[in-house]
Short mmCIF file of C-alpha atoms in Angstrom, two decimals:
data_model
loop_
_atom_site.label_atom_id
_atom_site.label_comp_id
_atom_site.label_asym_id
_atom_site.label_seq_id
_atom_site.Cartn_x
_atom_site.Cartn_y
_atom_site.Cartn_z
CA UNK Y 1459 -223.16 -31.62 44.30
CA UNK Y 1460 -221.51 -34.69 43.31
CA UNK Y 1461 -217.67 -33.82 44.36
CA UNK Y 1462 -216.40 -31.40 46.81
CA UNK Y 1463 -214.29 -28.31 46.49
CA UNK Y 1464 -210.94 -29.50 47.67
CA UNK Y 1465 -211.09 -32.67 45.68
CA UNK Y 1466 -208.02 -32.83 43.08
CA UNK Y 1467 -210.62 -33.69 40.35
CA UNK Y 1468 -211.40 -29.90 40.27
CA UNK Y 1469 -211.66 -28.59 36.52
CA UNK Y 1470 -213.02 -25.14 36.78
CA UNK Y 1471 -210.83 -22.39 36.92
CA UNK Y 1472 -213.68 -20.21 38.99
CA UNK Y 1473 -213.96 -22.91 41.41
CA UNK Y 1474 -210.77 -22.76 42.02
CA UNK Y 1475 -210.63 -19.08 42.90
CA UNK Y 1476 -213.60 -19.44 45.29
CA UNK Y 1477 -212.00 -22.57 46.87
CA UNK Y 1478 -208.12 -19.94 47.55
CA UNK Y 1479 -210.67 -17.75 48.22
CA UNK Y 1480 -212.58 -19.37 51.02
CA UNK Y 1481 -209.44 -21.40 52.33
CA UNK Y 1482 -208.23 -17.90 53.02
CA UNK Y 1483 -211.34 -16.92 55.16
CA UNK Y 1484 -210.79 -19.83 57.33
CA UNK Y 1485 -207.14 -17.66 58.13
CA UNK Y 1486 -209.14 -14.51 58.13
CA UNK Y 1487 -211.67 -15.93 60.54
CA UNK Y 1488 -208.57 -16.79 63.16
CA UNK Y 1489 -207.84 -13.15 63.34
CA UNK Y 1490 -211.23 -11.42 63.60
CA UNK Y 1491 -211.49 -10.41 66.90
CA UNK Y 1492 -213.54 -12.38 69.73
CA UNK Y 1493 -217.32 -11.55 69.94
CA UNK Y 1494 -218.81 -9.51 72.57
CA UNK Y 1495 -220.53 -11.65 75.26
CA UNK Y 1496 -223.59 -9.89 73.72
CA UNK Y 1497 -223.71 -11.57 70.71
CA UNK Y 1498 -224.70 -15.05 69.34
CA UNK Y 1499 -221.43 -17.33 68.37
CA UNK Y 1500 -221.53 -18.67 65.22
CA UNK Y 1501 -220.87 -22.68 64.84
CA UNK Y 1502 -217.64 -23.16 63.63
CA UNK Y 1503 -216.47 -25.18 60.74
CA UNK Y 1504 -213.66 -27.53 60.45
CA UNK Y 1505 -210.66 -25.61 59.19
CA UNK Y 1506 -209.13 -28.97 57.61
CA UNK Y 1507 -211.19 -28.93 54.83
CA UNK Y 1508 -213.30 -26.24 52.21
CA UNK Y 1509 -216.20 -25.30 54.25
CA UNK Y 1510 -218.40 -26.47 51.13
CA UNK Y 1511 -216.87 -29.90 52.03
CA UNK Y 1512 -219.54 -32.59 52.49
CA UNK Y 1513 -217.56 -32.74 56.31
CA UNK Y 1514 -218.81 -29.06 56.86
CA UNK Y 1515 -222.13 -28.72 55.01
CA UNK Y 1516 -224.07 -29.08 57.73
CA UNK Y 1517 -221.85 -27.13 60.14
CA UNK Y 1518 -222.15 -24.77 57.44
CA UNK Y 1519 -226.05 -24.56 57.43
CA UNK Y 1520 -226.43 -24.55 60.86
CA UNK Y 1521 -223.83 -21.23 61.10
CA UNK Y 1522 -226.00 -19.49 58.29
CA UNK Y 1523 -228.96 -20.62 60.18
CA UNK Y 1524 -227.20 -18.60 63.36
CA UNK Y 1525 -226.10 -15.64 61.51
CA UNK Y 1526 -229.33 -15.51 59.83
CA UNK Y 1527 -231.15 -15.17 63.29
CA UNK Y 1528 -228.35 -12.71 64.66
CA UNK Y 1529 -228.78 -10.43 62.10
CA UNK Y 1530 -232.60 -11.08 62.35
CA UNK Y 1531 -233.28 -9.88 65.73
CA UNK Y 1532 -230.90 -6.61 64.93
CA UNK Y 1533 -233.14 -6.09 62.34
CA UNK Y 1534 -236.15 -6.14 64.49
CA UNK Y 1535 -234.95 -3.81 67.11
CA UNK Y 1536 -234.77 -1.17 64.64
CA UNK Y 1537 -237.23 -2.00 61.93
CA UNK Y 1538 -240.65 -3.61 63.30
CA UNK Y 1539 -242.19 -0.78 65.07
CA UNK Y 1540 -241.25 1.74 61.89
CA UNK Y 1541 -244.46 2.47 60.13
CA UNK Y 1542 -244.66 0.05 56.92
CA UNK Y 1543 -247.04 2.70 54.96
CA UNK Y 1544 -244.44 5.33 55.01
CA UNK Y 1545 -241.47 6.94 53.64
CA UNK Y 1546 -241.29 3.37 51.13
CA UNK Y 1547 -240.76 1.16 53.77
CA UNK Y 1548 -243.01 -1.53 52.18
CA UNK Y 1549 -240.54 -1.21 49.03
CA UNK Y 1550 -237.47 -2.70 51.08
CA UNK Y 1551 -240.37 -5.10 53.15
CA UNK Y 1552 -240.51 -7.63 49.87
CA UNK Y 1553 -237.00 -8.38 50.51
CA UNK Y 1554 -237.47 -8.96 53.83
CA UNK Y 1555 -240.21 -11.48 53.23
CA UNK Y 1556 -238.54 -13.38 50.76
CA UNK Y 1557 -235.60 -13.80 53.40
CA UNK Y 1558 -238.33 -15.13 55.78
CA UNK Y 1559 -239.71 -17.00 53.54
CA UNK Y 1560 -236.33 -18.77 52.32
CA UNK Y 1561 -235.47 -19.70 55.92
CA UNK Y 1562 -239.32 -20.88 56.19
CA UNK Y 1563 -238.02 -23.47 53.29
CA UNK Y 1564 -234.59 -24.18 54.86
CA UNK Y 1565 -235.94 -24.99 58.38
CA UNK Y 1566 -239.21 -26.35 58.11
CA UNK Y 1567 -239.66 -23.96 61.22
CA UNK Y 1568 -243.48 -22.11 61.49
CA UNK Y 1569 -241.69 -19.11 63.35
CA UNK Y 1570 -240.55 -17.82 60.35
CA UNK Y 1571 -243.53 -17.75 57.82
CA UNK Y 1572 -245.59 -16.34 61.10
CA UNK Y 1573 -243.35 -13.24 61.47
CA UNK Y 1574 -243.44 -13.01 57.53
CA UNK Y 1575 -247.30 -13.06 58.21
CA UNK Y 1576 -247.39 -10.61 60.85
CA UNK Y 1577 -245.18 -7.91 58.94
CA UNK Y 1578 -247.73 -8.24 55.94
CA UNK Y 1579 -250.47 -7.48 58.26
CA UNK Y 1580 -248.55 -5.27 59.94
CA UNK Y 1581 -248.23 -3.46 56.49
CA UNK Y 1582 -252.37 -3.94 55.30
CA UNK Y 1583 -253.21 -2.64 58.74
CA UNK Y 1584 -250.45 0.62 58.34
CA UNK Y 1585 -252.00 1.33 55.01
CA UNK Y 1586 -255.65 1.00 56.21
CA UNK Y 1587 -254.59 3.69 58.88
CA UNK Y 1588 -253.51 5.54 56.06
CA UNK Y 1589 -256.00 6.21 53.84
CA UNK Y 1590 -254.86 9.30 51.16
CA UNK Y 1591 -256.85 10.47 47.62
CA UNK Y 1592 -255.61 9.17 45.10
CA UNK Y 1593 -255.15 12.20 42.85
CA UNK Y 1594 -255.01 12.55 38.52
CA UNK Y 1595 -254.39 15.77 37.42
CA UNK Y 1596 -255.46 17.21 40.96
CA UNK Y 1597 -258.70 15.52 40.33
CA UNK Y 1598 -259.40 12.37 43.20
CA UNK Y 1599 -260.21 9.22 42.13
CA UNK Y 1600 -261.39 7.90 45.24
CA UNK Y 1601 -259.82 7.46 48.78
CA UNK Y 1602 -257.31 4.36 49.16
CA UNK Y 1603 -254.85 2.84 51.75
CA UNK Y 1604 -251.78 4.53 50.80
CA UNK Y 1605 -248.21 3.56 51.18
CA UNK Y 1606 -247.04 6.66 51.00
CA UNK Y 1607 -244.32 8.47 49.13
CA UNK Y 1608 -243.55 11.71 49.89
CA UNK Y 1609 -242.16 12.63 46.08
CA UNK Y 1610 -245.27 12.03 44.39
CA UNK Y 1611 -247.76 13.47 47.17
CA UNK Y 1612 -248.63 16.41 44.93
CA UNK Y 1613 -248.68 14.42 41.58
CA UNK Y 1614 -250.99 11.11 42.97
CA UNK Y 1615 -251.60 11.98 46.46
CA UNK Y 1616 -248.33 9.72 47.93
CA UNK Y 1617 -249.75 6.70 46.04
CA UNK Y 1618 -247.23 5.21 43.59
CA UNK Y 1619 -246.78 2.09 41.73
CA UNK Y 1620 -243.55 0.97 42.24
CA UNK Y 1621 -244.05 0.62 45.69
CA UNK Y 1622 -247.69 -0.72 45.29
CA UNK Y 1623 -246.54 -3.66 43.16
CA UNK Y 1624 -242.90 -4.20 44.82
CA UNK Y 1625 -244.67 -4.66 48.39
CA UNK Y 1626 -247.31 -6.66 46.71
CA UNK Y 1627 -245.51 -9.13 45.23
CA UNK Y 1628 -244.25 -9.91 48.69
CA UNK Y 1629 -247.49 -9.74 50.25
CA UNK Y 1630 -248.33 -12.41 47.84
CA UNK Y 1631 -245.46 -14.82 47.99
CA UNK Y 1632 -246.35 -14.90 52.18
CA UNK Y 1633 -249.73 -15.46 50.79
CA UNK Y 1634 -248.67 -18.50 48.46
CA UNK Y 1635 -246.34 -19.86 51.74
CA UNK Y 1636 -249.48 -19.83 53.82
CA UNK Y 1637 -251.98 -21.79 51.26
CA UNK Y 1638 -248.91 -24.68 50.66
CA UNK Y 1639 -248.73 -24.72 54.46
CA UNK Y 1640 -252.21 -25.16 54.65
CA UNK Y 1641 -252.55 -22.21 57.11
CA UNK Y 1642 -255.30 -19.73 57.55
CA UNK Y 1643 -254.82 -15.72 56.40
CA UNK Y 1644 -253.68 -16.26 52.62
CA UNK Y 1645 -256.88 -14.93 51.07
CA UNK Y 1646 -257.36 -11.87 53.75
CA UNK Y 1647 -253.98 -10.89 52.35
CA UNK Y 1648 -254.59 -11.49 48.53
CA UNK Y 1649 -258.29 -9.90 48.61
CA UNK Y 1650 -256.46 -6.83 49.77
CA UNK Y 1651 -253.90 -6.81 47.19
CA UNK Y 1652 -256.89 -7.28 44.46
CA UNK Y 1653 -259.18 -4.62 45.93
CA UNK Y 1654 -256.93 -2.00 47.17
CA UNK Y 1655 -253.93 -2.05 45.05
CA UNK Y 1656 -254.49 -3.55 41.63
CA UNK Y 1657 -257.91 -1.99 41.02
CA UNK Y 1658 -256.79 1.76 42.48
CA UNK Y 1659 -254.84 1.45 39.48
CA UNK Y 1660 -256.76 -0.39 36.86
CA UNK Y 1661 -259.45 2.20 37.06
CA UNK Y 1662 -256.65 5.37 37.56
CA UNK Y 1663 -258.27 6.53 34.20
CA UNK Y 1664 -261.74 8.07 34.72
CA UNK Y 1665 -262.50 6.06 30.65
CA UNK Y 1666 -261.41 3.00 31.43
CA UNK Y 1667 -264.43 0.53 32.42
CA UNK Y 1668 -264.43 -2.95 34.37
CA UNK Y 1669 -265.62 -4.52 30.42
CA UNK Y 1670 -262.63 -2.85 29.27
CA UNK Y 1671 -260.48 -5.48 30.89
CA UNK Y 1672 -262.06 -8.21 28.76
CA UNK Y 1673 -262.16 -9.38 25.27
CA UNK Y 1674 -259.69 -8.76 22.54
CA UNK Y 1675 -258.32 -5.55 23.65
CA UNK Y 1676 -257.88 -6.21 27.46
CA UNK Y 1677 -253.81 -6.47 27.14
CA UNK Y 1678 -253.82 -3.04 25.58
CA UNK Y 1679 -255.85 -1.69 27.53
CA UNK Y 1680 -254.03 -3.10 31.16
CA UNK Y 1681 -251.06 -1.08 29.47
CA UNK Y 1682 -252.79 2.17 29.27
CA UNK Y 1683 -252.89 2.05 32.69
CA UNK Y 1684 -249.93 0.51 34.38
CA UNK Y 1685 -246.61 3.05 34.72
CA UNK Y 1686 -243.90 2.20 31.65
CA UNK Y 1687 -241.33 1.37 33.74
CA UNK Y 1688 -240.45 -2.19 32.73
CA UNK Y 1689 -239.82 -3.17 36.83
CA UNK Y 1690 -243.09 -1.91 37.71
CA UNK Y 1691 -244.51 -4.36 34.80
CA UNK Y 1692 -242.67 -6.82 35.80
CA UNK Y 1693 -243.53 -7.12 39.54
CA UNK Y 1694 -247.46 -6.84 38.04
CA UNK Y 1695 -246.94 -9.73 36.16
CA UNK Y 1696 -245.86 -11.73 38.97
CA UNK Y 1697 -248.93 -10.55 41.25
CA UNK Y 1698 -250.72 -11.87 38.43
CA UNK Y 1699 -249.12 -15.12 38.33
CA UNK Y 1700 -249.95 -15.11 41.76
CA UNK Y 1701 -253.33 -14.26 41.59
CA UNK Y 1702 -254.41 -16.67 38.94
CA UNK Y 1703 -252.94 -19.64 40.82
CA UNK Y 1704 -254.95 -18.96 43.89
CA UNK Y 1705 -258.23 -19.25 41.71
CA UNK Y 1706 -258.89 -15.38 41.05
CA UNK Y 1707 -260.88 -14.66 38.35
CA UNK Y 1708 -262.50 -11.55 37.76
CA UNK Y 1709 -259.82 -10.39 35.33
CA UNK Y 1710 -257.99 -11.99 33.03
CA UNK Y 1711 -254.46 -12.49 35.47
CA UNK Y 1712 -252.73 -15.42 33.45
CA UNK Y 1713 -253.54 -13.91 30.19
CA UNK Y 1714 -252.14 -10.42 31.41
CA UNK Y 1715 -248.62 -12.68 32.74
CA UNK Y 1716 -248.39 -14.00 29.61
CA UNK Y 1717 -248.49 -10.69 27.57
CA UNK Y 1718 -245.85 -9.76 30.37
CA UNK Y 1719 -243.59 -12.38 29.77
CA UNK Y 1720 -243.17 -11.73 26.69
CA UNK Y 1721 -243.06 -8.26 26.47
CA UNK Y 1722 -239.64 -7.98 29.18
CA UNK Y 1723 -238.29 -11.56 28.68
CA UNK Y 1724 -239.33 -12.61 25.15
CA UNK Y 1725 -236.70 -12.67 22.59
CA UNK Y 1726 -235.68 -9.93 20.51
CA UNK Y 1727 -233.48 -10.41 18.05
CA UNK Y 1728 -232.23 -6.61 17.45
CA UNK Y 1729 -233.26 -3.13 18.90
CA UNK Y 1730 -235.07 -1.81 15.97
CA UNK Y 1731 -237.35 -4.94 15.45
CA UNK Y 1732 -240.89 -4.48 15.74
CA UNK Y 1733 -242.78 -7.23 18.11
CA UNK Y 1734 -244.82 -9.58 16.61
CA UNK Y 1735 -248.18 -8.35 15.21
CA UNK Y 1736 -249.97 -11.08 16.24
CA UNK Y 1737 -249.49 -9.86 20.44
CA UNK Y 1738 -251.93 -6.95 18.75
CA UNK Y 1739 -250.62 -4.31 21.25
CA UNK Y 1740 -249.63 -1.57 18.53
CA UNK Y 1741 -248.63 1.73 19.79
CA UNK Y 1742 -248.77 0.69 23.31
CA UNK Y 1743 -245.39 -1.58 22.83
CA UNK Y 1744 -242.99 -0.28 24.64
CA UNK Y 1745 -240.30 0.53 23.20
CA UNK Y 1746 -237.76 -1.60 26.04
CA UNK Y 1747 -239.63 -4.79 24.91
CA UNK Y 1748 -237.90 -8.01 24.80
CA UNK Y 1749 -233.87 -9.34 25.81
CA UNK Y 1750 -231.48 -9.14 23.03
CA UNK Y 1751 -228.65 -11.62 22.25
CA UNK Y 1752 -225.08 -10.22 23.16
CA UNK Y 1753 -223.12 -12.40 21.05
CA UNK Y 1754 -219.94 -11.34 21.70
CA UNK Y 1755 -220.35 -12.58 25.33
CA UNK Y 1756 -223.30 -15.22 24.88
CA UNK Y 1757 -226.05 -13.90 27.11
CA UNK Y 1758 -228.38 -11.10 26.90
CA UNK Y 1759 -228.93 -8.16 27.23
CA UNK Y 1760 -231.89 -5.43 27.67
CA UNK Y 1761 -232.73 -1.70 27.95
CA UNK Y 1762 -234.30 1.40 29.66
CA UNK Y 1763 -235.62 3.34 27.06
CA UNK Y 1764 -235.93 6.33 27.61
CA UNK Y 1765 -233.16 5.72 30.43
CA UNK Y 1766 -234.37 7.07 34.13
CA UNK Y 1767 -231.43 8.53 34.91
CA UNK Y 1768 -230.95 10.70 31.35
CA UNK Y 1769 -234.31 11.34 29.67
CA UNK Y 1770 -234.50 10.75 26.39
CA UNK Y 1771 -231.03 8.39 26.43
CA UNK Y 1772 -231.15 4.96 25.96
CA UNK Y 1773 -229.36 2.70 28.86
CA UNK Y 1774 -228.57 -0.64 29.30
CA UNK Y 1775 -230.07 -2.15 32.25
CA UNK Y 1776 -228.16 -2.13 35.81
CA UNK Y 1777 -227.42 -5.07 37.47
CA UNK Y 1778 -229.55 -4.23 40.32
CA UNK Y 1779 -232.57 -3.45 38.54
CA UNK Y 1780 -232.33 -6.30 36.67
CA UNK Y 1781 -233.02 -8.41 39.83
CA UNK Y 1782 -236.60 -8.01 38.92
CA UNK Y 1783 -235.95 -9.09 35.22
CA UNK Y 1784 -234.53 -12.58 36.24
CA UNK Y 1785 -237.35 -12.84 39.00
CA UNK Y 1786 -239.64 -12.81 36.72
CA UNK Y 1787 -237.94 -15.38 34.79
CA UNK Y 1788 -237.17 -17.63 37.18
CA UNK Y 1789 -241.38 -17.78 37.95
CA UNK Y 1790 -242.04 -17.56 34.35
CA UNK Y 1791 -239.90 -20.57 33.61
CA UNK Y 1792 -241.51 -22.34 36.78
CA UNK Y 1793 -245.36 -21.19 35.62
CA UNK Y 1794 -244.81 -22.80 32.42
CA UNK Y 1795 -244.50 -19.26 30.03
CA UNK Y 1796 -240.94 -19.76 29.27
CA UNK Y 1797 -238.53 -23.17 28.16
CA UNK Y 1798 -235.26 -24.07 30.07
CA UNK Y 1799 -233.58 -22.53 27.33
CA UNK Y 1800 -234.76 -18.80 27.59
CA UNK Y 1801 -233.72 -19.49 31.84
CA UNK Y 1802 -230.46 -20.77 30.12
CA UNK Y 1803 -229.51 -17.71 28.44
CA UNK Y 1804 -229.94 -15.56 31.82
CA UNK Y 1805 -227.85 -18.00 32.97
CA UNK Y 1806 -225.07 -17.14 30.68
CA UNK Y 1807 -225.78 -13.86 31.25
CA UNK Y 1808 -224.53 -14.20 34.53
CA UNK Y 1809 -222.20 -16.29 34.39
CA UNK Y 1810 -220.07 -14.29 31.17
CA UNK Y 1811 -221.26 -10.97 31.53
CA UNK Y 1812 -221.98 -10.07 35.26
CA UNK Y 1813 -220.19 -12.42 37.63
CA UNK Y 1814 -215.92 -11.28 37.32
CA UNK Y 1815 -214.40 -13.69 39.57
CA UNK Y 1816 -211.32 -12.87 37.49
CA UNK Y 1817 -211.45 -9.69 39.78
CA UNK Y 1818 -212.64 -10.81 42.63
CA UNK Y 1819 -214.84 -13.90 43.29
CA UNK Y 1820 -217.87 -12.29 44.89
CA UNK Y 1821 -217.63 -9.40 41.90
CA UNK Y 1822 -220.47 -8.16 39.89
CA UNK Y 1823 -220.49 -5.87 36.73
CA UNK Y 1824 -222.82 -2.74 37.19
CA UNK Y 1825 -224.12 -3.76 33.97
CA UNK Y 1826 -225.97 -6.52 32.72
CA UNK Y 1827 -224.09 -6.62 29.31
CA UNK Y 1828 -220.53 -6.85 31.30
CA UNK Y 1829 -219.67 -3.10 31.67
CA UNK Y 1830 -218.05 -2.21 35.06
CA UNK Y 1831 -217.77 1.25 34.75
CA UNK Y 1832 -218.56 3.77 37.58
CA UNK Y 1833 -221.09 6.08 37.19
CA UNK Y 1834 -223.69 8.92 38.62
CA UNK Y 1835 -226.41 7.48 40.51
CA UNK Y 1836 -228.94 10.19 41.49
CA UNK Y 1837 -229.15 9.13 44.97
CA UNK Y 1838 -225.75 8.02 45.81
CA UNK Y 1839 -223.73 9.98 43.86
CA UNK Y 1840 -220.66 8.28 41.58
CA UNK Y 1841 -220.65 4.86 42.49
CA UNK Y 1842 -217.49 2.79 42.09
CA UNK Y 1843 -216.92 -0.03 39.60
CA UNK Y 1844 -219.33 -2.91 40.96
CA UNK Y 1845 -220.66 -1.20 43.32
CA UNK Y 1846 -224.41 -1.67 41.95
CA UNK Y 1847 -224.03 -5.21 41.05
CA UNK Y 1848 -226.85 -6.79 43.43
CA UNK Y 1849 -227.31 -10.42 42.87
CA UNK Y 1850 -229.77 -10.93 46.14
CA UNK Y 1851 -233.50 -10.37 44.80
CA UNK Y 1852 -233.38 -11.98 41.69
CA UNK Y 1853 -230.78 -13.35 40.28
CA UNK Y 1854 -230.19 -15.67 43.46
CA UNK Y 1855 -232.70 -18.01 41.71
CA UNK Y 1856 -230.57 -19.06 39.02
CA UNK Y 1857 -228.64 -21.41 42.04
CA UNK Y 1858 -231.37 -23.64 42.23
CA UNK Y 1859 -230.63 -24.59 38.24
CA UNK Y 1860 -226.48 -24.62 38.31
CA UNK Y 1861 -223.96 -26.26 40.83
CA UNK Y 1862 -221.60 -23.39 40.03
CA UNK Y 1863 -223.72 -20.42 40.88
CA UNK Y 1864 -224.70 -22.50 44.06
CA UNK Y 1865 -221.38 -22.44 45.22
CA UNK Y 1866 -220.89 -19.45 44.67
CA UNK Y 1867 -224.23 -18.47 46.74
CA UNK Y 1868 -223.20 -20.87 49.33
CA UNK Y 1869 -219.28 -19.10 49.66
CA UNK Y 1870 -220.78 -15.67 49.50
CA UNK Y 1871 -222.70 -16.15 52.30
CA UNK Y 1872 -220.37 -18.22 54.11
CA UNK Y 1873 -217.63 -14.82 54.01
CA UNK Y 1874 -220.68 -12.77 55.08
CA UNK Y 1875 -220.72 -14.61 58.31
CA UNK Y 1876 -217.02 -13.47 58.90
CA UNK Y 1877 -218.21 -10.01 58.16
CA UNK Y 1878 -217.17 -9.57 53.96
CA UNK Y 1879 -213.24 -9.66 54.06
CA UNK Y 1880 -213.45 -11.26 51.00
CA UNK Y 1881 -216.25 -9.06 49.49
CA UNK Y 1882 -215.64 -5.80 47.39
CA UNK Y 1883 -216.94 -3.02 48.24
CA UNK Y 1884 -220.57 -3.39 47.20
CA UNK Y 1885 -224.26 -3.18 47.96
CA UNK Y 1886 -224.19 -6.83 48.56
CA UNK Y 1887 -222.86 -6.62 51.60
CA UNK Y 1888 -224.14 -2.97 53.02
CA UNK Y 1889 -227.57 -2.95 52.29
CA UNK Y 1890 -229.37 -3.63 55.04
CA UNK Y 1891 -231.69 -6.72 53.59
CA UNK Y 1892 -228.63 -7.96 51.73
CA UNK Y 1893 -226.92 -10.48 54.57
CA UNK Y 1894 -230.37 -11.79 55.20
CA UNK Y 1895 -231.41 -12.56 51.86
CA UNK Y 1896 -228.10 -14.12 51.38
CA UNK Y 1897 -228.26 -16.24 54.71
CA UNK Y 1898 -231.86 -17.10 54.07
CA UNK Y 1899 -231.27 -18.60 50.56
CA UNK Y 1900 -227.61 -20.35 51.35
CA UNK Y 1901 -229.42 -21.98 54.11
CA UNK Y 1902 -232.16 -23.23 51.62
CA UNK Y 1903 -229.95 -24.69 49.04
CA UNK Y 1904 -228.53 -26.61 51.29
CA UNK Y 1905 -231.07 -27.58 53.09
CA UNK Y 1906 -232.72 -31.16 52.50
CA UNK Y 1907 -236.09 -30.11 52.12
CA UNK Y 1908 -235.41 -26.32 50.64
CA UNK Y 1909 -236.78 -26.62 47.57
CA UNK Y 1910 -234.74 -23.35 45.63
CA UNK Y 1911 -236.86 -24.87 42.13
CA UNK Y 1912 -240.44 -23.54 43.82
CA UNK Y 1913 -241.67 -20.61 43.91
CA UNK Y 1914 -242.17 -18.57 46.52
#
């Protein structure tokens, strides 16, 4: 960034609420009281000036550095020894890695793509230990390594996809870290996720054949298979990014990211349009295909249909599912599937639609299309105004493309290392990944060497 926060020059009105905003933490900050002997002390910034100030930047990154490794090894006393093939622990784990991963970027340091590394294996070896049938209509299709959920043990056995593909897609962004760093155990971990979780499911179906999965009717036929949940498509597409760069051939990965791509972040101009005939998929559409314009607010916006929550309903997508929306994306853009102008519109969708700082600066809409109403969560029962609006597992990425939603990255995490007093109440700050992922990625933007355009 060209000119800092507290320069006069200053022409947006949301960088001028962060910079009250963050001038105010430095007061905040005074007041908090002293740390324990116990625990790690944070560098401190110079109060004089913004803490985005060129002066504090790397003050800055060396505090998010510290908090990042504070909240790190409170993490570890409570997580590591849990069992990573039970009760979805390897759902939460991708977050995790990308966290490690991100300070692997900001540091340079090998510590942290080891300990990414050991909690995948960690997680193989759990699931190896754990070997469940795979049931279909109480008939087994063979015995797998299971991560196991509880809530579908009668209907597959524990196995499930969501949690399959989420913990995969980690598994495989520690896998990409380890090839760029030229270090041994990438292929160990990506063999796995090809023989043990993407072909359980490709042959689910006792009809469906390896020759199937070729030729002119392979996209429809990957469909068949894989759960209609647009997240659960969309983390598959990114394993098959994945596994297509790292040389994988024995199905057709890229082609299968393509039709993926387009089907949850192709353009669609209105709800009842058909998709092109020419993507040949027929019946098997889904009816939640595509990203619609909102033009009263300039970005986009997309669908659950039938909704999760209310069968039968159509919804528009929450903010925090959509995390796996802009993911997806973000890679696609990098991969080559999408221009800078489809990223561009997720942009605006952020920046008019979900990000209020007329509220609050660090506020997100539930909603992707604005809306910040409360509502009934199954889980967590009515959730206040904002509440849902994650921005930590997905939409993070759009800082690497926009000096604005840096900032804003950058003074998010910066109040997080004060503790929130800034924040709204929100999952942002009290899930337990959420700090880290936010440290992790601060530190990377502002790192010299992070890197926030490449993936992982």
């Amino acid at each position: 960034m060209k000119q800092s926060w507290h320069n006069s020059k200053i022409r947006s009105p949301i960088n001028g609420i962060l910079l009250l905003l963050i001038l105010c933490s430095i007061c905040v900050t005074a007041v908090i009281s002293p740390a324990s002997d116990s625990d790690v002390r944070l560098p401190e910034l110079k109060p004089q000036v913004s803490p985005l100030d060129q002066i504090n930047r790397p003050l800055l990154f060396k505090r998010l550095i510290a908090a990042f490794d504070r909240e790190y090894a409170k993490h570890v006393a409570t997580k590591t020894s849990k069992n990573l093939a039970d009760d979805m622990a390897v759902y939460y784990l991708r977050q995790e890695l990308q966290a490690l991963i991100d300070m692997w970027r900001a540091t340079g340091k090998s510590a942290y793509l080891e300990q990414a590394n050991n909690r995948v294996v960690k997680a193989i070896s759990d699931a190896k230990s754990n070997r469940r049938p795979l049931l279909r209509r109480n008939r087994p299709r063979g015995t797998w390594p299971c991560f196991f959920v509880r809530q579908v043990e009668e209907k597959t056995g524990g196995h499930n996809q969501l949690c399959d593909f989420q913990g995969a897609a980690g598994f495989l962004m520690v896998a990409d870290a380890l090839k760029q760093a030229g270090r041994d155990g990438w292929k160990d971990i990506a063999d796995f996720v090809e023989k043990n979780i993407v072909e359980k499911w490709l042959f689910y179906a006792p009809s469906i054949k390896p020759e199937h999965f070729h030729g002119s009717r392979s996209n429809t036929y990957l469909l068949t298979i894989l759960n209609t949940a647009r997240d659960i498509r969309e983390h598959f597409a990114v394993i098959c990014m994945d596994l297509h760069k790292f040389g994988y051939q024995k199905y057709p990965y890229r082609q299968w990211a393509g039709c993926l791509t387009n089907l949850y972040v192709g353009f669609r101009s209105e709800l009842r349009q058909s998709p092109p005939k020419n993507w040949g998929l027929g019946r098997r559409t889904p009816s939640d295909w595509g990203v619609l314009p909102r033009k009263s607010m300039g970005g986009y916006v997309w669908y659950f249909i039938p909704d999760w929550r209310r069968k039968g309903k159509t919804a528009v997508l929450d903010t925090a599912h959509a995390n796996r929306t802009v993911w997806l994306a973000a890679r696609a853009y990098h991969e080559g599937f999408i221009d800078k102008a489809g990223l561009d519109m997720f942009m605006k969708t952020f920046k008019k639609q979900i990000w209020k700082p007329q509220k609050n600066p660090f506020y997100f809409a539930n909603f992707v299309d604005g809306s910040d109403i409360s509502y009934d969560d199954p889980k967590h029962g009515k959730l206040p105004p904002g509440y849902k609006g994650h921005v930590w597992f997905g939409w993070h990425r759009l800082a690497a493309y926009d000096d604005a939603v840096k900032n804003l990255f950058l003074s998010l995490a910066y109040d997080l290392t004060n503790g929130g007093p800034n924040m709204p109440s929100s999952q942002n700050k009290t899930m337990a990944n959420a700090p880290l992922c936010f440290y992790a990625w601060a530190a990377r933007l502002l790192a010299p060497d992070g890197k926030p355009h490449q993936f992982p």
